[in-house]
PDB file of C-alpha atoms and ligand atoms in Angstrom:
ATOM      1  CA  MET E  81     -47.742-108.590 175.735  1.00  0.00           C
ATOM      2  CA  ARG E  82     -48.427-106.099 172.901  1.00  0.00           C
ATOM      3  CA  ARG E  83     -48.449-107.340 169.396  1.00  0.00           C
ATOM      4  CA  ALA E  84     -46.508-104.713 166.606  1.00  0.00           C
ATOM      5  CA  ILE E  85     -45.804-104.641 163.070  1.00  0.00           C
ATOM      6  CA  GLY E  86     -42.304-104.319 162.103  1.00  0.00           C
ATOM      7  CA  VAL E  87     -41.502-103.047 158.509  1.00  0.00           C
ATOM      8  CA  LEU E  88     -38.021-102.924 156.775  1.00  0.00           C
ATOM      9  CA  ALA E  89     -38.273-100.991 153.525  1.00  0.00           C
ATOM     10  CA  ALA E  90     -34.640-100.763 152.179  1.00  0.00           C
ATOM     11  CA  GLU E  91     -33.963-102.538 149.090  1.00  0.00           C
ATOM     12  CA  HIS E  92     -37.224-104.545 149.244  1.00  0.00           C
ATOM     13  CA  ILE E  93     -40.356-104.538 151.744  1.00  0.00           C
ATOM     14  CA  VAL E  94     -40.605-106.908 154.581  1.00  0.00           C
ATOM     15  CA  VAL E  95     -43.264-107.082 157.023  1.00  0.00           C
ATOM     16  CA  GLY E  96     -43.588-109.208 160.297  1.00  0.00           C
ATOM     17  CA  LEU E  97     -45.686-109.525 163.175  1.00  0.00           C
ATOM     18  CA  VAL E  98     -43.648-108.969 166.291  1.00  0.00           C
ATOM     19  CA  GLU E  99     -44.461-109.895 169.953  1.00  0.00           C
ATOM     20  CA  GLY E 100     -42.083-109.880 172.876  1.00  0.00           C
ATOM     21  CA  HIS E 101     -39.153-109.313 170.531  1.00  0.00           C
ATOM     22  CA  ARG E 102     -39.656-112.300 168.502  1.00  0.00           C
ATOM     23  CA  VAL E 103     -41.238-112.472 165.112  1.00  0.00           C
ATOM     24  CA  LEU E 104     -44.540-114.520 164.998  1.00  0.00           C
ATOM     25  CA  GLY E 105     -45.361-116.524 161.738  1.00  0.00           C
ATOM     26  CA  PRO E 106     -43.962-115.991 158.131  1.00  0.00           C
ATOM     27  CA  LEU E 107     -42.722-112.838 157.011  1.00  0.00           C
ATOM     28  CA  VAL E 108     -44.277-111.079 154.137  1.00  0.00           C
ATOM     29  CA  ARG E 109     -42.021-109.596 151.260  1.00  0.00           C
ATOM     30  CA  TYR E 110     -42.397-107.527 148.371  1.00  0.00           C
ATOM     31  CA  PRO E 111     -41.551-108.479 145.623  1.00  0.00           C
ATOM     32  CA  GLU E 112     -41.000-112.031 146.570  1.00  0.00           C
ATOM     33  CA  ARG E 113     -37.839-113.700 146.600  1.00  0.00           C
ATOM     34  CA  GLY E 114     -36.025-113.925 143.303  1.00  0.00           C
ATOM     35  CA  ARG E 115     -37.843-111.011 141.487  1.00  0.00           C
ATOM     36  CA  GLY E 116     -35.893-107.738 141.008  1.00  0.00           C
ATOM     37  CA  ALA E 117     -34.629-106.067 144.021  1.00  0.00           C
ATOM     38  CA  ASP E 118     -34.264-102.489 144.473  1.00  0.00           C
ATOM     39  CA  VAL E 119     -37.993-102.338 143.769  1.00  0.00           C
ATOM     40  CA  PHE E 120     -38.426 -98.512 144.891  1.00  0.00           C
ATOM     41  CA  ARG E 121     -35.880 -96.917 142.608  1.00  0.00           C
ATOM     42  CA  SER E 122     -38.407 -96.725 139.755  1.00  0.00           C
ATOM     43  CA  MET E 123     -41.740 -96.361 142.082  1.00  0.00           C
ATOM     44  CA  PRO E 124     -43.378 -92.899 142.231  1.00  0.00           C
ATOM     45  CA  ALA E 125     -43.745 -92.178 145.913  1.00  0.00           C
ATOM     46  CA  GLU E 126     -47.332 -92.361 146.336  1.00  0.00           C
ATOM     47  CA  SER E 127     -47.122 -95.891 145.013  1.00  0.00           C
ATOM     48  CA  ILE E 128     -44.478 -96.602 147.880  1.00  0.00           C
ATOM     49  CA  GLY E 129     -46.768 -95.648 150.452  1.00  0.00           C
ATOM     50  CA  GLN E 130     -49.554 -97.691 148.868  1.00  0.00           C
ATOM     51  CA  CYS E 131     -47.226-100.852 148.387  1.00  0.00           C
ATOM     52  CA  LEU E 132     -46.347-100.387 152.155  1.00  0.00           C
ATOM     53  CA  ARG E 133     -50.073-100.292 153.388  1.00  0.00           C
ATOM     54  CA  GLU E 134     -50.994-103.379 151.427  1.00  0.00           C
ATOM     55  CA  GLN E 135     -48.034-105.604 152.741  1.00  0.00           C
ATOM     56  CA  ILE E 136     -48.946-104.521 156.150  1.00  0.00           C
ATOM     57  CA  GLN E 137     -52.633-105.109 155.859  1.00  0.00           C
ATOM     58  CA  LYS E 138     -51.536-108.635 154.558  1.00  0.00           C
ATOM     59  CA  VAL E 139     -49.899-109.236 157.769  1.00  0.00           C
ATOM     60  CA  GLY E 140     -51.688-107.366 160.429  1.00  0.00           C
ATOM     61  CA  ALA E 141     -55.591-107.841 159.558  1.00  0.00           C
ATOM     62  CA  GLY E 142     -57.317-109.438 162.287  1.00  0.00           C
ATOM     63  CA  GLN E 143     -54.222-109.534 164.393  1.00  0.00           C
ATOM     64  CA  ASN E 144     -54.939-106.802 167.282  1.00  0.00           C
ATOM     65  CA  VAL E 145     -51.798-105.004 166.330  1.00  0.00           C
ATOM     66  CA  GLU E 146     -51.125-101.887 168.516  1.00  0.00           C
ATOM     67  CA  VAL E 147     -48.376-100.171 166.929  1.00  0.00           C
ATOM     68  CA  ILE E 148     -46.535-100.225 163.431  1.00  0.00           C
ATOM     69  CA  GLY E 149     -42.844 -99.399 163.270  1.00  0.00           C
ATOM     70  CA  VAL E 150     -41.066 -98.756 159.824  1.00  0.00           C
ATOM     71  CA  GLY E 151     -37.550 -98.759 159.144  1.00  0.00           C
ATOM     72  CA  PHE E 152     -36.608 -96.407 155.796  1.00  0.00           C
ATOM     73  CA  PRO E 153     -33.348 -95.199 154.469  1.00  0.00           C
ATOM     74  CA  GLY E 154     -32.738 -91.534 154.984  1.00  0.00           C
ATOM     75  CA  ILE E 155     -33.058 -88.552 157.178  1.00  0.00           C
ATOM     76  CA  ILE E 156     -36.652 -88.869 158.717  1.00  0.00           C
ATOM     77  CA  ARG E 157     -38.300 -86.330 161.006  1.00  0.00           C
ATOM     78  CA  SER E 158     -41.639 -86.823 162.467  1.00  0.00           C
ATOM     79  CA  GLY E 159     -42.567 -89.475 159.939  1.00  0.00           C
ATOM     80  CA  VAL E 160     -41.608 -87.188 156.771  1.00  0.00           C
ATOM     81  CA  ILE E 161     -38.893 -88.401 154.545  1.00  0.00           C
ATOM     82  CA  GLU E 162     -36.638 -85.336 154.323  1.00  0.00           C
ATOM     83  CA  GLU E 163     -33.790 -86.680 152.417  1.00  0.00           C
ATOM     84  CA  SER E 164     -32.954 -90.438 150.729  1.00  0.00           C
ATOM     85  CA  PRO E 165     -30.162 -90.074 148.792  1.00  0.00           C
ATOM     86  CA  ASN E 166     -30.823 -93.197 146.825  1.00  0.00           C
ATOM     87  CA  LEU E 167     -34.398 -92.484 146.476  1.00  0.00           C
ATOM     88  CA  GLN E 168     -34.857 -89.050 145.269  1.00  0.00           C
ATOM     89  CA  GLN E 169     -38.433 -89.183 144.579  1.00  0.00           C
ATOM     90  CA  VAL E 170     -39.576 -89.915 148.466  1.00  0.00           C
ATOM     91  CA  LYS E 171     -38.169 -86.287 149.705  1.00  0.00           C
ATOM     92  CA  GLY E 172     -40.797 -84.720 151.466  1.00  0.00           C
ATOM     93  CA  LEU E 173     -43.249 -87.898 151.563  1.00  0.00           C
ATOM     94  CA  ASN E 174     -44.939 -87.936 154.852  1.00  0.00           C
ATOM     95  CA  LEU E 175     -44.956 -91.702 155.463  1.00  0.00           C
ATOM     96  CA  VAL E 176     -46.621 -91.665 158.770  1.00  0.00           C
ATOM     97  CA  ALA E 177     -49.555 -89.922 156.853  1.00  0.00           C
ATOM     98  CA  SER E 178     -49.869 -92.328 154.185  1.00  0.00           C
ATOM     99  CA  LEU E 179     -49.705 -95.150 156.512  1.00  0.00           C
ATOM    100  CA  ALA E 180     -52.071 -93.674 159.163  1.00  0.00           C
ATOM    101  CA  SER E 181     -55.150 -95.565 158.410  1.00  0.00           C
ATOM    102  CA  ALA E 182     -53.405 -98.777 157.075  1.00  0.00           C
ATOM    103  CA  LEU E 183     -55.014-100.754 160.206  1.00  0.00           C
ATOM    104  CA  ARG E 184     -57.515-100.198 162.886  1.00  0.00           C
ATOM    105  CA  HIS E 185     -57.650-101.540 166.605  1.00  0.00           C
ATOM    106  CA  ASP E 186     -60.562-100.813 169.051  1.00  0.00           C
ATOM    107  CA  ASP E 187     -62.068 -98.606 166.540  1.00  0.00           C
ATOM    108  CA  GLN E 188     -58.765 -96.253 166.177  1.00  0.00           C
ATOM    109  CA  SER E 189     -56.331 -96.249 163.513  1.00  0.00           C
ATOM    110  CA  VAL E 190     -53.053 -97.892 164.637  1.00  0.00           C
ATOM    111  CA  PRO E 191     -50.176 -95.533 165.365  1.00  0.00           C
ATOM    112  CA  VAL E 192     -47.396 -95.470 162.925  1.00  0.00           C
ATOM    113  CA  CYS E 193     -43.593 -94.592 163.552  1.00  0.00           C
ATOM    114  CA  VAL E 194     -41.071 -94.336 160.849  1.00  0.00           C
ATOM    115  CA  PHE E 195     -37.313 -94.461 161.578  1.00  0.00           C
ATOM    116  CA  ASN E 196     -33.934 -94.766 159.997  1.00  0.00           C
ATOM    117  CA  ASP E 197     -33.381 -98.140 158.656  1.00  0.00           C
ATOM    118  CA  ALA E 198     -29.830 -98.272 160.345  1.00  0.00           C
ATOM    119  CA  ASP E 199     -31.516 -97.145 163.562  1.00  0.00           C
ATOM    120  CA  VAL E 200     -33.899-100.132 163.524  1.00  0.00           C
ATOM    121  CA  THR E 201     -31.155-102.198 163.035  1.00  0.00           C
ATOM    122  CA  ALA E 202     -29.216-101.063 166.058  1.00  0.00           C
ATOM    123  CA  ALA E 203     -32.766-101.524 168.054  1.00  0.00           C
ATOM    124  CA  GLY E 204     -33.196-104.904 166.784  1.00  0.00           C
ATOM    125  CA  VAL E 205     -29.683-105.753 167.686  1.00  0.00           C
ATOM    126  CA  ALA E 206     -30.360-104.585 171.489  1.00  0.00           C
ATOM    127  CA  ALA E 207     -33.614-106.334 171.653  1.00  0.00           C
ATOM    128  CA  THR E 208     -32.434-109.625 170.445  1.00  0.00           C
ATOM    129  CA  ARG E 209     -29.152-109.577 172.621  1.00  0.00           C
ATOM    130  CA  GLY E 210     -31.289-108.430 175.902  1.00  0.00           C
ATOM    131  CA  GLN E 211     -29.289-105.072 176.045  1.00  0.00           C
ATOM    132  CA  LEU E 212     -32.263-102.545 175.814  1.00  0.00           C
ATOM    133  CA  ASP E 213     -30.509-100.899 178.832  1.00  0.00           C
ATOM    134  CA  ARG E 214     -27.355-100.271 176.519  1.00  0.00           C
ATOM    135  CA  LEU E 215     -25.995 -97.969 173.858  1.00  0.00           C
ATOM    136  CA  ILE E 216     -25.680 -99.828 170.534  1.00  0.00           C
ATOM    137  CA  ARG E 217     -24.116 -98.309 167.513  1.00  0.00           C
ATOM    138  CA  VAL E 218     -24.325-100.125 163.903  1.00  0.00           C
ATOM    139  CA  TRP E 219     -22.325 -99.327 160.878  1.00  0.00           C
ATOM    140  CA  THR E 220     -24.149-100.563 157.441  1.00  0.00           C
ATOM    141  CA  LEU E 221     -21.837-101.010 154.689  1.00  0.00           C
ATOM    142  CA  GLY E 222     -23.540-101.312 151.385  1.00  0.00           C
ATOM    143  CA  ASN E 223     -23.606 -98.724 148.376  1.00  0.00           C
ATOM    144  CA  GLY E 224     -24.222 -96.164 151.215  1.00  0.00           C
ATOM    145  CA  VAL E 225     -22.759 -96.040 154.566  1.00  0.00           C
ATOM    146  CA  GLY E 226     -25.562 -95.920 157.452  1.00  0.00           C
ATOM    147  CA  PHE E 227     -25.209 -95.328 161.080  1.00  0.00           C
ATOM    148  CA  GLY E 228     -27.569 -96.691 163.481  1.00  0.00           C
ATOM    149  CA  ARG E 229     -28.029 -95.786 167.095  1.00  0.00           C
ATOM    150  CA  TYR E 230     -30.224 -97.334 169.944  1.00  0.00           C
ATOM    151  CA  PRO E 231     -31.698 -95.897 172.011  1.00  0.00           C
ATOM    152  CA  TRP E 232     -33.408 -93.732 169.235  1.00  0.00           C
ATOM    153  CA  ALA E 233     -32.648 -90.038 169.489  1.00  0.00           C
ATOM    154  CA  ALA E 234     -33.631 -87.299 167.746  1.00  0.00           C
ATOM    155  CA  GLY E 235     -31.130 -85.676 165.165  1.00  0.00           C
ATOM    156  CA  ALA E 236     -29.634 -86.365 161.821  1.00  0.00           C
ATOM    157  CA  TRP E 237     -26.973 -88.940 162.655  1.00  0.00           C
ATOM    158  CA  GLU E 238     -25.525 -89.066 159.175  1.00  0.00           C
ATOM    159  CA  GLY E 239     -22.612 -91.065 160.429  1.00  0.00           C
ATOM    160  CA  GLY E 240     -21.871 -92.235 156.761  1.00  0.00           C
ATOM    161  CA  HIS E 241     -21.270 -88.696 155.613  1.00  0.00           C
ATOM    162  CA  ILE E 242     -18.646 -87.800 158.692  1.00  0.00           C
ATOM    163  CA  VAL E 243     -15.496 -86.452 157.385  1.00  0.00           C
ATOM    164  CA  VAL E 244     -12.444 -88.482 157.848  1.00  0.00           C
ATOM    165  CA  THR E 245     -10.090 -86.898 155.458  1.00  0.00           C
ATOM    166  CA  LEU E 246      -9.239 -83.223 154.458  1.00  0.00           C
ATOM    167  CA  ASP E 247      -7.982 -84.491 151.084  1.00  0.00           C
ATOM    168  CA  PRO E 248      -9.952 -82.474 148.352  1.00  0.00           C
ATOM    169  CA  ARG E 249      -9.393 -85.148 145.904  1.00  0.00           C
ATOM    170  CA  GLU E 250     -11.777 -87.390 147.972  1.00  0.00           C
ATOM    171  CA  HIS E 251     -15.078 -86.732 146.289  1.00  0.00           C
ATOM    172  CA  PHE E 252     -16.793 -89.898 145.666  1.00  0.00           C
ATOM    173  CA  CYS E 253     -19.547 -89.921 148.092  1.00  0.00           C
ATOM    174  CA  GLY E 254     -23.054 -90.410 146.773  1.00  0.00           C
ATOM    175  CA  CYS E 255     -23.951 -86.873 148.675  1.00  0.00           C
ATOM    176  CA  GLY E 256     -21.643 -85.081 146.805  1.00  0.00           C
ATOM    177  CA  GLY E 257     -19.558 -83.870 149.873  1.00  0.00           C
ATOM    178  CA  LYS E 258     -15.630 -84.185 150.003  1.00  0.00           C
ATOM    179  CA  GLY E 259     -13.632 -86.359 152.442  1.00  0.00           C
ATOM    180  CA  HIS E 260     -16.546 -88.313 153.557  1.00  0.00           C
ATOM    181  CA  LEU E 261     -16.423 -91.788 155.149  1.00  0.00           C
ATOM    182  CA  GLU E 262     -19.093 -93.048 152.373  1.00  0.00           C
ATOM    183  CA  GLY E 263     -16.668 -91.808 149.761  1.00  0.00           C
ATOM    184  CA  ILE E 264     -13.878 -94.158 150.819  1.00  0.00           C
ATOM    185  CA  MET E 265     -16.050 -97.297 152.097  1.00  0.00           C
ATOM    186  CA  GLY E 266     -19.372 -97.005 150.127  1.00  0.00           C
ATOM    187  CA  HIS E 267     -19.626 -99.893 147.282  1.00  0.00           C
ATOM    188  CA  ARG E 268     -20.598 -97.462 144.769  1.00  0.00           C
ATOM    189  CA  ALA E 269     -17.441 -95.107 145.865  1.00  0.00           C
ATOM    190  CA  MET E 270     -15.161 -97.801 145.537  1.00  0.00           C
ATOM    191  CA  ARG E 271     -16.365 -98.648 141.912  1.00  0.00           C
ATOM    192  CA  LEU E 272     -15.662 -95.102 141.056  1.00  0.00           C
ATOM    193  CA  ARG E 273     -12.199 -94.971 142.547  1.00  0.00           C
ATOM    194  CA  PHE E 274     -11.010 -98.113 140.912  1.00  0.00           C
ATOM    195  CA  LEU E 275     -12.523 -98.011 137.590  1.00  0.00           C
ATOM    196  CA  ASP E 276     -10.616-101.340 136.652  1.00  0.00           C
ATOM    197  CA  MET E 277     -11.866-103.504 139.276  1.00  0.00           C
ATOM    198  CA  GLU E 278     -14.633-104.822 141.447  1.00  0.00           C
ATOM    199  CA  PRO E 279     -14.490-104.268 145.320  1.00  0.00           C
ATOM    200  CA  GLU E 280     -14.097-108.095 145.727  1.00  0.00           C
ATOM    201  CA  GLU E 281     -11.024-107.971 143.610  1.00  0.00           C
ATOM    202  CA  ILE E 282      -9.585-104.882 145.347  1.00  0.00           C
ATOM    203  CA  PHE E 283      -9.627-106.987 148.801  1.00  0.00           C
ATOM    204  CA  GLU E 284      -8.510-110.109 146.895  1.00  0.00           C
ATOM    205  CA  ASN E 285      -5.615-108.378 145.346  1.00  0.00           C
ATOM    206  CA  ALA E 286      -4.784-106.615 148.550  1.00  0.00           C
ATOM    207  CA  LYS E 287      -4.365-110.094 150.068  1.00  0.00           C
ATOM    208  CA  ALA E 288      -2.138-111.157 147.359  1.00  0.00           C
ATOM    209  CA  GLY E 289       0.114-108.387 147.914  1.00  0.00           C
ATOM    210  CA  ASP E 290      -0.870-105.729 145.362  1.00  0.00           C
ATOM    211  CA  ALA E 291       0.642-102.383 146.730  1.00  0.00           C
ATOM    212  CA  ARG E 292      -2.156-100.017 145.503  1.00  0.00           C
ATOM    213  CA  CYS E 293      -4.650-102.227 146.652  1.00  0.00           C
ATOM    214  CA  ASP E 294      -3.210-103.031 150.114  1.00  0.00           C
ATOM    215  CA  ALA E 295      -2.938 -99.105 150.528  1.00  0.00           C
ATOM    216  CA  PHE E 296      -6.417 -98.793 149.778  1.00  0.00           C
ATOM    217  CA  VAL E 297      -7.798-101.431 152.031  1.00  0.00           C
ATOM    218  CA  LYS E 298      -5.667 -99.906 154.986  1.00  0.00           C
ATOM    219  CA  LEU E 299      -7.471 -96.296 153.723  1.00  0.00           C
ATOM    220  CA  TRP E 300     -10.610 -98.078 154.115  1.00  0.00           C
ATOM    221  CA  HIS E 301     -10.365 -99.383 157.641  1.00  0.00           C
ATOM    222  CA  ARG E 302      -8.824 -96.215 158.779  1.00  0.00           C
ATOM    223  CA  ALA E 303     -11.823 -94.376 157.611  1.00  0.00           C
ATOM    224  CA  LEU E 304     -13.893 -96.532 159.687  1.00  0.00           C
ATOM    225  CA  ALA E 305     -11.748 -96.425 162.674  1.00  0.00           C
ATOM    226  CA  ALA E 306     -12.080 -92.647 162.103  1.00  0.00           C
ATOM    227  CA  ALA E 307     -15.505 -92.054 162.220  1.00  0.00           C
ATOM    228  CA  THR E 308     -15.938 -94.568 164.985  1.00  0.00           C
ATOM    229  CA  ALA E 309     -13.375 -92.639 166.996  1.00  0.00           C
ATOM    230  CA  THR E 310     -15.341 -89.583 166.558  1.00  0.00           C
ATOM    231  CA  SER E 311     -18.546 -91.392 167.917  1.00  0.00           C
ATOM    232  CA  ILE E 312     -16.501 -92.326 170.772  1.00  0.00           C
ATOM    233  CA  HIS E 313     -15.324 -88.919 171.288  1.00  0.00           C
ATOM    234  CA  PHE E 314     -18.876 -87.678 171.057  1.00  0.00           C
ATOM    235  CA  GLU E 315     -20.867 -90.541 173.180  1.00  0.00           C
ATOM    236  CA  GLY E 316     -18.069 -92.633 174.822  1.00  0.00           C
ATOM    237  CA  PRO E 317     -16.758 -96.093 174.195  1.00  0.00           C
ATOM    238  CA  GLY E 318     -18.950 -99.107 173.694  1.00  0.00           C
ATOM    239  CA  ASP E 319     -20.179-101.835 171.136  1.00  0.00           C
ATOM    240  CA  PHE E 320     -19.971-101.200 167.391  1.00  0.00           C
ATOM    241  CA  PHE E 321     -21.824-103.584 165.120  1.00  0.00           C
ATOM    242  CA  ILE E 322     -21.058-103.921 161.354  1.00  0.00           C
ATOM    243  CA  THR E 323     -23.572-105.230 159.144  1.00  0.00           C
ATOM    244  CA  GLY E 324     -24.688-104.760 155.242  1.00  0.00           C
ATOM    245  CA  PRO E 325     -23.430-106.584 152.339  1.00  0.00           C
ATOM    246  CA  ASN E 326     -19.700-105.179 152.505  1.00  0.00           C
ATOM    247  CA  ALA E 327     -19.205-106.261 156.418  1.00  0.00           C
ATOM    248  CA  ARG E 328     -17.363-109.346 154.882  1.00  0.00           C
ATOM    249  CA  PHE E 329     -14.563-106.955 153.944  1.00  0.00           C
ATOM    250  CA  VAL E 330     -13.943-106.030 157.499  1.00  0.00           C
ATOM    251  CA  ASP E 331     -10.910-107.080 159.160  1.00  0.00           C
ATOM    252  CA  ILE E 332     -11.752-106.691 162.873  1.00  0.00           C
ATOM    253  CA  GLY E 333      -8.124-106.880 164.140  1.00  0.00           C
ATOM    254  CA  MET E 334      -6.946-104.139 161.844  1.00  0.00           C
ATOM    255  CA  LEU E 335     -10.203-101.801 162.887  1.00  0.00           C
ATOM    256  CA  HIS E 336      -9.196-102.378 166.684  1.00  0.00           C
ATOM    257  CA  ARG E 337      -5.380-101.396 165.896  1.00  0.00           C
ATOM    258  CA  TYR E 338      -6.522 -98.190 164.049  1.00  0.00           C
ATOM    259  CA  VAL E 339      -9.213 -97.146 166.499  1.00  0.00           C
ATOM    260  CA  HIS E 340      -6.484 -97.966 169.309  1.00  0.00           C
ATOM    261  CA  GLU E 341      -4.246 -95.333 167.641  1.00  0.00           C
ATOM    262  CA  MET E 342      -6.872 -92.728 167.374  1.00  0.00           C
ATOM    263  CA  VAL E 343      -8.756 -92.934 170.821  1.00  0.00           C
ATOM    264  CA  LYS E 344      -6.058 -92.294 173.574  1.00  0.00           C
ATOM    265  CA  MET E 345      -7.906 -91.075 176.645  1.00  0.00           C
ATOM    266  CA  SER E 346      -8.592 -93.911 179.155  1.00  0.00           C
ATOM    267  CA  PRO E 347     -12.162 -93.254 180.030  1.00  0.00           C
ATOM    268  CA  LEU E 348     -12.980 -93.680 176.473  1.00  0.00           C
ATOM    269  CA  GLN E 349     -10.977 -97.124 175.730  1.00  0.00           C
ATOM    270  CA  GLY E 350     -12.571-100.436 175.491  1.00  0.00           C
ATOM    271  CA  SER E 351     -14.899-100.682 172.647  1.00  0.00           C
ATOM    272  CA  ARG E 352     -15.587-103.646 170.880  1.00  0.00           C
ATOM    273  CA  PHE E 353     -16.436-104.371 167.339  1.00  0.00           C
ATOM    274  CA  GLU E 354     -18.437-107.337 165.924  1.00  0.00           C
ATOM    275  CA  THR E 355     -19.764-108.073 162.389  1.00  0.00           C
ATOM    276  CA  ILE E 356     -23.282-109.444 162.099  1.00  0.00           C
ATOM    277  CA  PRO E 357     -24.970-111.196 159.075  1.00  0.00           C
ATOM    278  CA  VAL E 358     -27.527-109.111 157.294  1.00  0.00           C
ATOM    279  CA  SER E 359     -31.118-110.165 158.687  1.00  0.00           C
ATOM    280  CA  ASP E 360     -34.494-108.908 157.963  1.00  0.00           C
ATOM    281  CA  GLU E 361     -35.853-110.313 161.324  1.00  0.00           C
ATOM    282  CA  ILE E 362     -33.280-107.893 163.302  1.00  0.00           C
ATOM    283  CA  GLY E 363     -34.769-104.777 161.513  1.00  0.00           C
ATOM    284  CA  ILE E 364     -38.197-105.764 161.662  1.00  0.00           C
ATOM    285  CA  ILE E 365     -37.940-106.582 165.386  1.00  0.00           C
ATOM    286  CA  GLY E 366     -36.045-103.189 165.942  1.00  0.00           C
ATOM    287  CA  ALA E 367     -38.671-101.351 164.120  1.00  0.00           C
ATOM    288  CA  ALA E 368     -41.383-102.637 166.502  1.00  0.00           C
ATOM    289  CA  VAL E 369     -39.427-102.109 169.510  1.00  0.00           C
ATOM    290  CA  ASN E 370     -38.623 -98.412 168.627  1.00  0.00           C
ATOM    291  CA  ALA E 371     -42.275 -97.717 167.662  1.00  0.00           C
ATOM    292  CA  GLU E 372     -43.532 -99.293 171.061  1.00  0.00           C
ATOM    293  CA  ARG E 373     -41.269 -97.186 172.985  1.00  0.00           C
ATOM    294  CA  ALA E 374     -42.210 -94.001 171.149  1.00  0.00           C
ATOM    295  CA  VAL E 375     -46.007 -94.718 171.506  1.00  0.00           C
ATOM    296  CA  PHE E 376     -45.951 -96.575 175.033  1.00  0.00           C
ATOM    297  CA  GLY E 377     -42.673 -95.611 176.766  1.00  0.00           C
ATOM    298  CA  SER E 378     -39.880 -97.888 177.579  1.00  0.00           C
ATOM    299  CA  GLY E 379     -41.637 -99.413 180.706  1.00  0.00           C
TER     300      GLY E 379
HETATM  301 ZN1  LIG G1174     -21.658 -87.654 151.832  1.00  0.00          ZN
END
């Protein structure tokens, strides 16, 4: 079995050694637990590359690692971060180049592959459930809304920015676009819409019968149903996993009902939703799996 390093670099950095879809040994985190999250936000791009190299070396030194996979938020093409809306300073950063000589194996640099962080979550779900032969889609609900897909496929896949309403007053998306899924579902967008209450309170008040909150909670679920219906109309039905900090607000039954209203053709019926807890391990395993498949093929 091959040994790989999986890296998840979203709000913090977590690195693990992966073999046979399992993490070996303890994960290395930066910063360590309890210290300020969102460590990247104030870090210049070159320091982000350097910091990642150091964590990779801590885990990988002397371990016969054959490939390194990294999950990072944003649009990533050929190892370059083309856009990362919440980390403007990394736009244009060639992460593969800055990590290229992090580790050596058989006197060669160990190859590095970089993927969108939601895509590595999808790959991790597929690998840990023995479903590497299936199409797996993942929604990640946090400040941003991410869409991940396994198997990995070239493309932008900015599912969080699917247009789910034509109402020009819907302008809360972090990217500035109107009518976007993230502009309704994103944590930041909810705080901008409800200046007088936190997202937790919106969902609590809806349960308690507050009409304005109840209408919003329905809109929130309809938006996710609409974006999912779009994905189903493009790629067919299947399993959709929902994760991230705000997956706790999801009412699976309500989501199913709305998707059922929006997808009517019989060959496209039968999708399933499941919420899964946020897990560094799933992302790390997925980053390793995607990198192995990219470098050595799927066999
Ligand atoms: Zn947007």
